[in-house]
Protein backbone atom coordinates (compact mmCIF):
# COMPACT_ATOMS: atom_id res chain seq x y z
CA UNK A 1 0.00 0.00 0.00
CA UNK A 2 1.16 3.53 -0.78
CA UNK A 3 -0.20 6.43 1.25
CA UNK A 4 0.43 10.16 0.95
CA UNK A 5 -0.20 12.39 3.96
CA UNK A 6 0.15 16.10 4.71
CA UNK A 7 1.35 17.04 8.19
CA UNK A 8 1.48 20.40 9.94
CA UNK A 9 4.02 21.00 12.68
CA UNK A 10 3.04 24.01 14.77
CA UNK A 11 5.96 25.40 16.78
CA UNK A 12 6.42 28.08 19.42
CA UNK A 13 9.29 30.52 20.02
CA UNK A 14 11.07 28.00 22.26
CA UNK A 15 11.09 25.41 19.46
CA UNK A 16 8.46 23.20 21.05
CA UNK A 17 6.10 21.39 18.70
CA UNK A 18 2.39 20.73 19.12
CA UNK A 19 1.34 17.07 19.17
CA UNK A 20 -2.09 15.49 19.18
CA UNK A 21 -3.01 12.96 21.89
CA UNK A 22 -4.19 10.01 19.80
CA UNK A 23 -4.74 7.39 22.54
CA UNK A 24 -8.49 7.18 21.90
CA UNK A 25 -8.25 7.23 18.08
CA UNK A 26 -5.04 5.24 17.64
CA UNK A 27 -4.86 3.02 14.56
CA UNK A 28 -1.37 1.58 15.12
CA UNK A 29 -0.78 1.82 18.88
CA UNK A 30 0.48 5.39 18.76
CA UNK A 31 -0.26 7.72 21.65
CA UNK A 32 0.92 11.01 20.08
CA UNK A 33 1.08 12.28 16.52
CA UNK A 34 1.09 15.26 14.23
CA UNK A 35 -1.98 17.05 12.99
CA UNK A 36 -2.84 16.30 9.38
CA UNK A 37 -3.87 13.29 7.37
CA UNK A 38 -4.35 11.57 4.06
CA UNK A 39 -4.11 13.37 0.74
CA UNK A 40 -7.21 12.49 -1.25
CA UNK A 41 -7.16 11.68 -4.96
CA UNK A 42 -6.99 14.86 -7.01
CA UNK A 43 -5.95 16.92 -3.99
CA UNK A 44 -2.63 18.74 -3.63
CA UNK A 45 -0.64 18.37 -0.40
CA UNK A 46 -1.44 22.01 0.41
CA UNK A 47 -5.17 21.47 -0.12
CA UNK A 48 -5.05 18.39 2.12
CA UNK A 49 -3.12 20.31 4.76
CA UNK A 50 -5.69 23.11 4.86
CA UNK A 51 -8.62 20.65 4.84
CA UNK A 52 -7.15 18.44 7.59
CA UNK A 53 -6.29 21.44 9.78
CA UNK A 54 -9.87 22.66 9.45
CA UNK A 55 -11.28 19.17 10.21
CA UNK A 56 -9.04 18.48 13.20
CA UNK A 57 -8.69 21.95 14.76
CA UNK A 58 -11.48 24.00 13.15
CA UNK A 59 -8.73 26.42 12.17
CA UNK A 60 -8.23 28.17 8.83
CA UNK A 61 -4.52 27.67 8.19
CA UNK A 62 -3.00 30.52 6.20
CA UNK A 63 0.67 30.72 7.20
CA UNK A 64 2.78 27.64 6.57
CA UNK A 65 6.05 26.58 4.96
CA UNK A 66 6.75 23.32 3.14
CA UNK A 67 9.97 21.76 4.42
CA UNK A 68 10.09 18.52 2.46
CA UNK A 69 8.89 14.98 1.86
CA UNK A 70 9.84 12.10 4.13
CA UNK A 71 9.26 8.55 2.86
CA UNK A 72 9.24 5.54 5.15
CA UNK A 73 8.27 1.92 4.69
CA UNK A 74 6.89 -0.55 7.21
CA UNK A 75 4.28 -3.33 7.37
CA UNK A 76 1.63 -0.84 6.20
CA UNK A 77 3.59 -0.06 3.04
CA UNK A 78 5.20 3.17 1.89
CA UNK A 79 4.16 6.38 3.63
CA UNK A 80 5.02 9.65 1.92
CA UNK A 81 4.81 12.50 4.44
CA UNK A 82 4.54 16.03 3.02
CA UNK A 83 5.74 18.08 5.98
CA UNK A 84 4.82 21.70 6.64
CA UNK A 85 5.64 23.94 9.59
CA UNK A 86 3.84 26.97 10.96
CA UNK A 87 4.34 29.34 13.88
CA UNK A 88 1.90 28.43 16.62
CA UNK A 89 -0.98 30.90 16.77
CA UNK A 90 -2.84 31.56 19.99
CA UNK A 91 -4.05 28.07 20.93
CA UNK A 92 -7.41 29.56 21.94
CA UNK A 93 -8.06 29.79 18.18
CA UNK A 94 -8.06 25.98 18.01
CA UNK A 95 -11.23 23.97 18.54
CA UNK A 96 -9.80 20.45 18.64
CA UNK A 97 -12.16 17.99 16.96
CA UNK A 98 -9.92 14.95 16.67
CA UNK A 99 -7.86 13.41 19.44
CA UNK A 100 -8.14 13.63 23.19
CA UNK A 101 -5.97 16.71 23.73
CA UNK A 102 -2.88 18.50 22.46
CA UNK A 103 0.39 19.38 24.12
CA UNK A 104 3.66 21.17 23.38
CA UNK A 105 6.85 19.07 23.46
CA UNK A 106 10.51 19.92 23.01
CA UNK A 107 12.11 17.92 20.19
CA UNK A 108 13.90 15.78 22.81
CA UNK A 109 10.60 15.09 24.60
CA UNK A 110 8.82 14.35 21.31
CA UNK A 111 11.44 11.72 20.45
CA UNK A 112 10.45 9.79 23.59
CA UNK A 113 6.68 9.60 23.06
CA UNK A 114 4.98 6.59 21.52
CA UNK A 115 4.20 7.57 17.93
CA UNK A 116 3.57 5.95 14.56
CA UNK A 117 6.59 4.34 12.91
CA UNK A 118 8.37 6.96 10.84
CA UNK A 119 7.16 10.01 12.74
CA UNK A 120 10.59 10.14 14.39
CA UNK A 121 12.06 10.90 10.96
CA UNK A 122 10.18 14.21 10.98
CA UNK A 123 11.92 15.18 14.22
CA UNK A 124 15.30 14.19 12.78
CA UNK A 125 14.68 16.51 9.84
CA UNK A 126 13.67 19.35 12.15
CA UNK A 127 16.92 18.83 14.05
CA UNK A 128 18.85 19.17 10.77
CA UNK A 129 17.30 22.60 10.26
CA UNK A 130 17.80 25.68 12.36
CA UNK A 131 14.74 25.14 14.52
CA UNK A 132 12.74 27.07 15.35
CA UNK A 133 13.45 28.77 12.05
CA UNK A 134 14.80 32.30 11.98
CA UNK A 135 12.96 35.11 10.26
CA UNK A 136 13.10 35.31 7.30
CA UNK A 137 12.97 31.55 6.92
CA UNK A 138 14.66 29.73 4.06
CA UNK A 139 13.04 26.28 3.72
CA UNK A 140 15.07 23.10 3.57
CA UNK A 141 13.99 21.58 0.27
CA UNK A 142 15.88 18.31 0.04
CA UNK A 143 16.00 15.45 2.49
PDB file of C-alpha atoms in Angstrom:
ATOM      1  CA  UNK A   1       0.000   0.000   0.000  1.00  0.00           C
ATOM      2  CA  UNK A   2       1.159   3.531  -0.778  1.00  0.00           C
ATOM      3  CA  UNK A   3      -0.199   6.432   1.249  1.00  0.00           C
ATOM      4  CA  UNK A   4       0.430  10.156   0.954  1.00  0.00           C
ATOM      5  CA  UNK A   5      -0.195  12.388   3.956  1.00  0.00           C
ATOM      6  CA  UNK A   6       0.154  16.096   4.711  1.00  0.00           C
ATOM      7  CA  UNK A   7       1.349  17.040   8.190  1.00  0.00           C
ATOM      8  CA  UNK A   8       1.475  20.396   9.943  1.00  0.00           C
ATOM      9  CA  UNK A   9       4.023  20.997  12.685  1.00  0.00           C
ATOM     10  CA  UNK A  10       3.035  24.011  14.769  1.00  0.00           C
ATOM     11  CA  UNK A  11       5.958  25.398  16.782  1.00  0.00           C
ATOM     12  CA  UNK A  12       6.418  28.077  19.423  1.00  0.00           C
ATOM     13  CA  UNK A  13       9.288  30.519  20.025  1.00  0.00           C
ATOM     14  CA  UNK A  14      11.073  27.998  22.257  1.00  0.00           C
ATOM     15  CA  UNK A  15      11.086  25.413  19.458  1.00  0.00           C
ATOM     16  CA  UNK A  16       8.457  23.196  21.050  1.00  0.00           C
ATOM     17  CA  UNK A  17       6.096  21.387  18.701  1.00  0.00           C
ATOM     18  CA  UNK A  18       2.393  20.730  19.123  1.00  0.00           C
ATOM     19  CA  UNK A  19       1.345  17.073  19.165  1.00  0.00           C
ATOM     20  CA  UNK A  20      -2.094  15.488  19.182  1.00  0.00           C
ATOM     21  CA  UNK A  21      -3.007  12.965  21.889  1.00  0.00           C
ATOM     22  CA  UNK A  22      -4.195  10.005  19.796  1.00  0.00           C
ATOM     23  CA  UNK A  23      -4.742   7.395  22.540  1.00  0.00           C
ATOM     24  CA  UNK A  24      -8.495   7.179  21.903  1.00  0.00           C
ATOM     25  CA  UNK A  25      -8.252   7.226  18.083  1.00  0.00           C
ATOM     26  CA  UNK A  26      -5.044   5.238  17.643  1.00  0.00           C
ATOM     27  CA  UNK A  27      -4.860   3.020  14.560  1.00  0.00           C
ATOM     28  CA  UNK A  28      -1.373   1.583  15.118  1.00  0.00           C
ATOM     29  CA  UNK A  29      -0.785   1.824  18.875  1.00  0.00           C
ATOM     30  CA  UNK A  30       0.485   5.386  18.761  1.00  0.00           C
ATOM     31  CA  UNK A  31      -0.255   7.722  21.646  1.00  0.00           C
ATOM     32  CA  UNK A  32       0.917  11.008  20.078  1.00  0.00           C
ATOM     33  CA  UNK A  33       1.080  12.280  16.524  1.00  0.00           C
ATOM     34  CA  UNK A  34       1.089  15.259  14.227  1.00  0.00           C
ATOM     35  CA  UNK A  35      -1.984  17.055  12.994  1.00  0.00           C
ATOM     36  CA  UNK A  36      -2.844  16.296   9.384  1.00  0.00           C
ATOM     37  CA  UNK A  37      -3.873  13.292   7.375  1.00  0.00           C
ATOM     38  CA  UNK A  38      -4.348  11.573   4.064  1.00  0.00           C
ATOM     39  CA  UNK A  39      -4.108  13.365   0.744  1.00  0.00           C
ATOM     40  CA  UNK A  40      -7.208  12.490  -1.249  1.00  0.00           C
ATOM     41  CA  UNK A  41      -7.164  11.678  -4.963  1.00  0.00           C
ATOM     42  CA  UNK A  42      -6.990  14.863  -7.015  1.00  0.00           C
ATOM     43  CA  UNK A  43      -5.948  16.916  -3.994  1.00  0.00           C
ATOM     44  CA  UNK A  44      -2.629  18.740  -3.633  1.00  0.00           C
ATOM     45  CA  UNK A  45      -0.643  18.370  -0.401  1.00  0.00           C
ATOM     46  CA  UNK A  46      -1.436  22.013   0.405  1.00  0.00           C
ATOM     47  CA  UNK A  47      -5.167  21.469  -0.119  1.00  0.00           C
ATOM     48  CA  UNK A  48      -5.051  18.386   2.118  1.00  0.00           C
ATOM     49  CA  UNK A  49      -3.122  20.314   4.756  1.00  0.00           C
ATOM     50  CA  UNK A  50      -5.687  23.107   4.856  1.00  0.00           C
ATOM     51  CA  UNK A  51      -8.625  20.653   4.845  1.00  0.00           C
ATOM     52  CA  UNK A  52      -7.155  18.439   7.588  1.00  0.00           C
ATOM     53  CA  UNK A  53      -6.292  21.438   9.783  1.00  0.00           C
ATOM     54  CA  UNK A  54      -9.871  22.657   9.445  1.00  0.00           C
ATOM     55  CA  UNK A  55     -11.282  19.174  10.205  1.00  0.00           C
ATOM     56  CA  UNK A  56      -9.044  18.482  13.204  1.00  0.00           C
ATOM     57  CA  UNK A  57      -8.692  21.948  14.762  1.00  0.00           C
ATOM     58  CA  UNK A  58     -11.484  23.998  13.150  1.00  0.00           C
ATOM     59  CA  UNK A  59      -8.726  26.418  12.169  1.00  0.00           C
ATOM     60  CA  UNK A  60      -8.225  28.175   8.832  1.00  0.00           C
ATOM     61  CA  UNK A  61      -4.517  27.665   8.193  1.00  0.00           C
ATOM     62  CA  UNK A  62      -3.003  30.525   6.198  1.00  0.00           C
ATOM     63  CA  UNK A  63       0.666  30.723   7.203  1.00  0.00           C
ATOM     64  CA  UNK A  64       2.784  27.639   6.573  1.00  0.00           C
ATOM     65  CA  UNK A  65       6.053  26.579   4.957  1.00  0.00           C
ATOM     66  CA  UNK A  66       6.748  23.322   3.136  1.00  0.00           C
ATOM     67  CA  UNK A  67       9.974  21.757   4.417  1.00  0.00           C
ATOM     68  CA  UNK A  68      10.089  18.518   2.456  1.00  0.00           C
ATOM     69  CA  UNK A  69       8.890  14.979   1.862  1.00  0.00           C
ATOM     70  CA  UNK A  70       9.835  12.097   4.128  1.00  0.00           C
ATOM     71  CA  UNK A  71       9.258   8.551   2.863  1.00  0.00           C
ATOM     72  CA  UNK A  72       9.245   5.537   5.152  1.00  0.00           C
ATOM     73  CA  UNK A  73       8.273   1.920   4.686  1.00  0.00           C
ATOM     74  CA  UNK A  74       6.886  -0.546   7.213  1.00  0.00           C
ATOM     75  CA  UNK A  75       4.285  -3.327   7.371  1.00  0.00           C
ATOM     76  CA  UNK A  76       1.632  -0.842   6.201  1.00  0.00           C
ATOM     77  CA  UNK A  77       3.590  -0.056   3.041  1.00  0.00           C
ATOM     78  CA  UNK A  78       5.201   3.175   1.890  1.00  0.00           C
ATOM     79  CA  UNK A  79       4.160   6.376   3.631  1.00  0.00           C
ATOM     80  CA  UNK A  80       5.023   9.653   1.917  1.00  0.00           C
ATOM     81  CA  UNK A  81       4.810  12.499   4.440  1.00  0.00           C
ATOM     82  CA  UNK A  82       4.544  16.031   3.024  1.00  0.00           C
ATOM     83  CA  UNK A  83       5.740  18.083   5.980  1.00  0.00           C
ATOM     84  CA  UNK A  84       4.823  21.705   6.641  1.00  0.00           C
ATOM     85  CA  UNK A  85       5.640  23.938   9.586  1.00  0.00           C
ATOM     86  CA  UNK A  86       3.843  26.974  10.961  1.00  0.00           C
ATOM     87  CA  UNK A  87       4.343  29.341  13.880  1.00  0.00           C
ATOM     88  CA  UNK A  88       1.899  28.430  16.615  1.00  0.00           C
ATOM     89  CA  UNK A  89      -0.984  30.896  16.765  1.00  0.00           C
ATOM     90  CA  UNK A  90      -2.840  31.562  19.990  1.00  0.00           C
ATOM     91  CA  UNK A  91      -4.053  28.072  20.929  1.00  0.00           C
ATOM     92  CA  UNK A  92      -7.408  29.558  21.936  1.00  0.00           C
ATOM     93  CA  UNK A  93      -8.057  29.794  18.180  1.00  0.00           C
ATOM     94  CA  UNK A  94      -8.061  25.982  18.008  1.00  0.00           C
ATOM     95  CA  UNK A  95     -11.231  23.969  18.544  1.00  0.00           C
ATOM     96  CA  UNK A  96      -9.798  20.447  18.643  1.00  0.00           C
ATOM     97  CA  UNK A  97     -12.157  17.987  16.958  1.00  0.00           C
ATOM     98  CA  UNK A  98      -9.920  14.949  16.673  1.00  0.00           C
ATOM     99  CA  UNK A  99      -7.860  13.406  19.435  1.00  0.00           C
ATOM    100  CA  UNK A 100      -8.140  13.629  23.194  1.00  0.00           C
ATOM    101  CA  UNK A 101      -5.971  16.713  23.731  1.00  0.00           C
ATOM    102  CA  UNK A 102      -2.880  18.497  22.456  1.00  0.00           C
ATOM    103  CA  UNK A 103       0.392  19.382  24.118  1.00  0.00           C
ATOM    104  CA  UNK A 104       3.663  21.167  23.381  1.00  0.00           C
ATOM    105  CA  UNK A 105       6.846  19.067  23.459  1.00  0.00           C
ATOM    106  CA  UNK A 106      10.508  19.924  23.007  1.00  0.00           C
ATOM    107  CA  UNK A 107      12.105  17.918  20.195  1.00  0.00           C
ATOM    108  CA  UNK A 108      13.895  15.783  22.811  1.00  0.00           C
ATOM    109  CA  UNK A 109      10.602  15.093  24.598  1.00  0.00           C
ATOM    110  CA  UNK A 110       8.821  14.353  21.314  1.00  0.00           C
ATOM    111  CA  UNK A 111      11.440  11.718  20.451  1.00  0.00           C
ATOM    112  CA  UNK A 112      10.451   9.785  23.589  1.00  0.00           C
ATOM    113  CA  UNK A 113       6.682   9.599  23.064  1.00  0.00           C
ATOM    114  CA  UNK A 114       4.978   6.593  21.524  1.00  0.00           C
ATOM    115  CA  UNK A 115       4.199   7.573  17.934  1.00  0.00           C
ATOM    116  CA  UNK A 116       3.565   5.952  14.558  1.00  0.00           C
ATOM    117  CA  UNK A 117       6.588   4.341  12.914  1.00  0.00           C
ATOM    118  CA  UNK A 118       8.368   6.958  10.838  1.00  0.00           C
ATOM    119  CA  UNK A 119       7.161  10.013  12.742  1.00  0.00           C
ATOM    120  CA  UNK A 120      10.591  10.138  14.394  1.00  0.00           C
ATOM    121  CA  UNK A 121      12.055  10.899  10.960  1.00  0.00           C
ATOM    122  CA  UNK A 122      10.180  14.206  10.981  1.00  0.00           C
ATOM    123  CA  UNK A 123      11.915  15.178  14.225  1.00  0.00           C
ATOM    124  CA  UNK A 124      15.297  14.193  12.784  1.00  0.00           C
ATOM    125  CA  UNK A 125      14.685  16.515   9.838  1.00  0.00           C
ATOM    126  CA  UNK A 126      13.667  19.350  12.151  1.00  0.00           C
ATOM    127  CA  UNK A 127      16.925  18.827  14.048  1.00  0.00           C
ATOM    128  CA  UNK A 128      18.848  19.167  10.772  1.00  0.00           C
ATOM    129  CA  UNK A 129      17.298  22.596  10.263  1.00  0.00           C
ATOM    130  CA  UNK A 130      17.803  25.680  12.356  1.00  0.00           C
ATOM    131  CA  UNK A 131      14.742  25.139  14.520  1.00  0.00           C
ATOM    132  CA  UNK A 132      12.740  27.073  15.353  1.00  0.00           C
ATOM    133  CA  UNK A 133      13.452  28.772  12.049  1.00  0.00           C
ATOM    134  CA  UNK A 134      14.803  32.302  11.982  1.00  0.00           C
ATOM    135  CA  UNK A 135      12.965  35.112  10.261  1.00  0.00           C
ATOM    136  CA  UNK A 136      13.102  35.310   7.298  1.00  0.00           C
ATOM    137  CA  UNK A 137      12.968  31.547   6.920  1.00  0.00           C
ATOM    138  CA  UNK A 138      14.663  29.726   4.057  1.00  0.00           C
ATOM    139  CA  UNK A 139      13.039  26.282   3.725  1.00  0.00           C
ATOM    140  CA  UNK A 140      15.073  23.100   3.571  1.00  0.00           C
ATOM    141  CA  UNK A 141      13.985  21.583   0.270  1.00  0.00           C
ATOM    142  CA  UNK A 142      15.881  18.314   0.038  1.00  0.00           C
ATOM    143  CA  UNK A 143      15.999  15.450   2.493  1.00  0.00           C
TER     144      UNK A 143
END
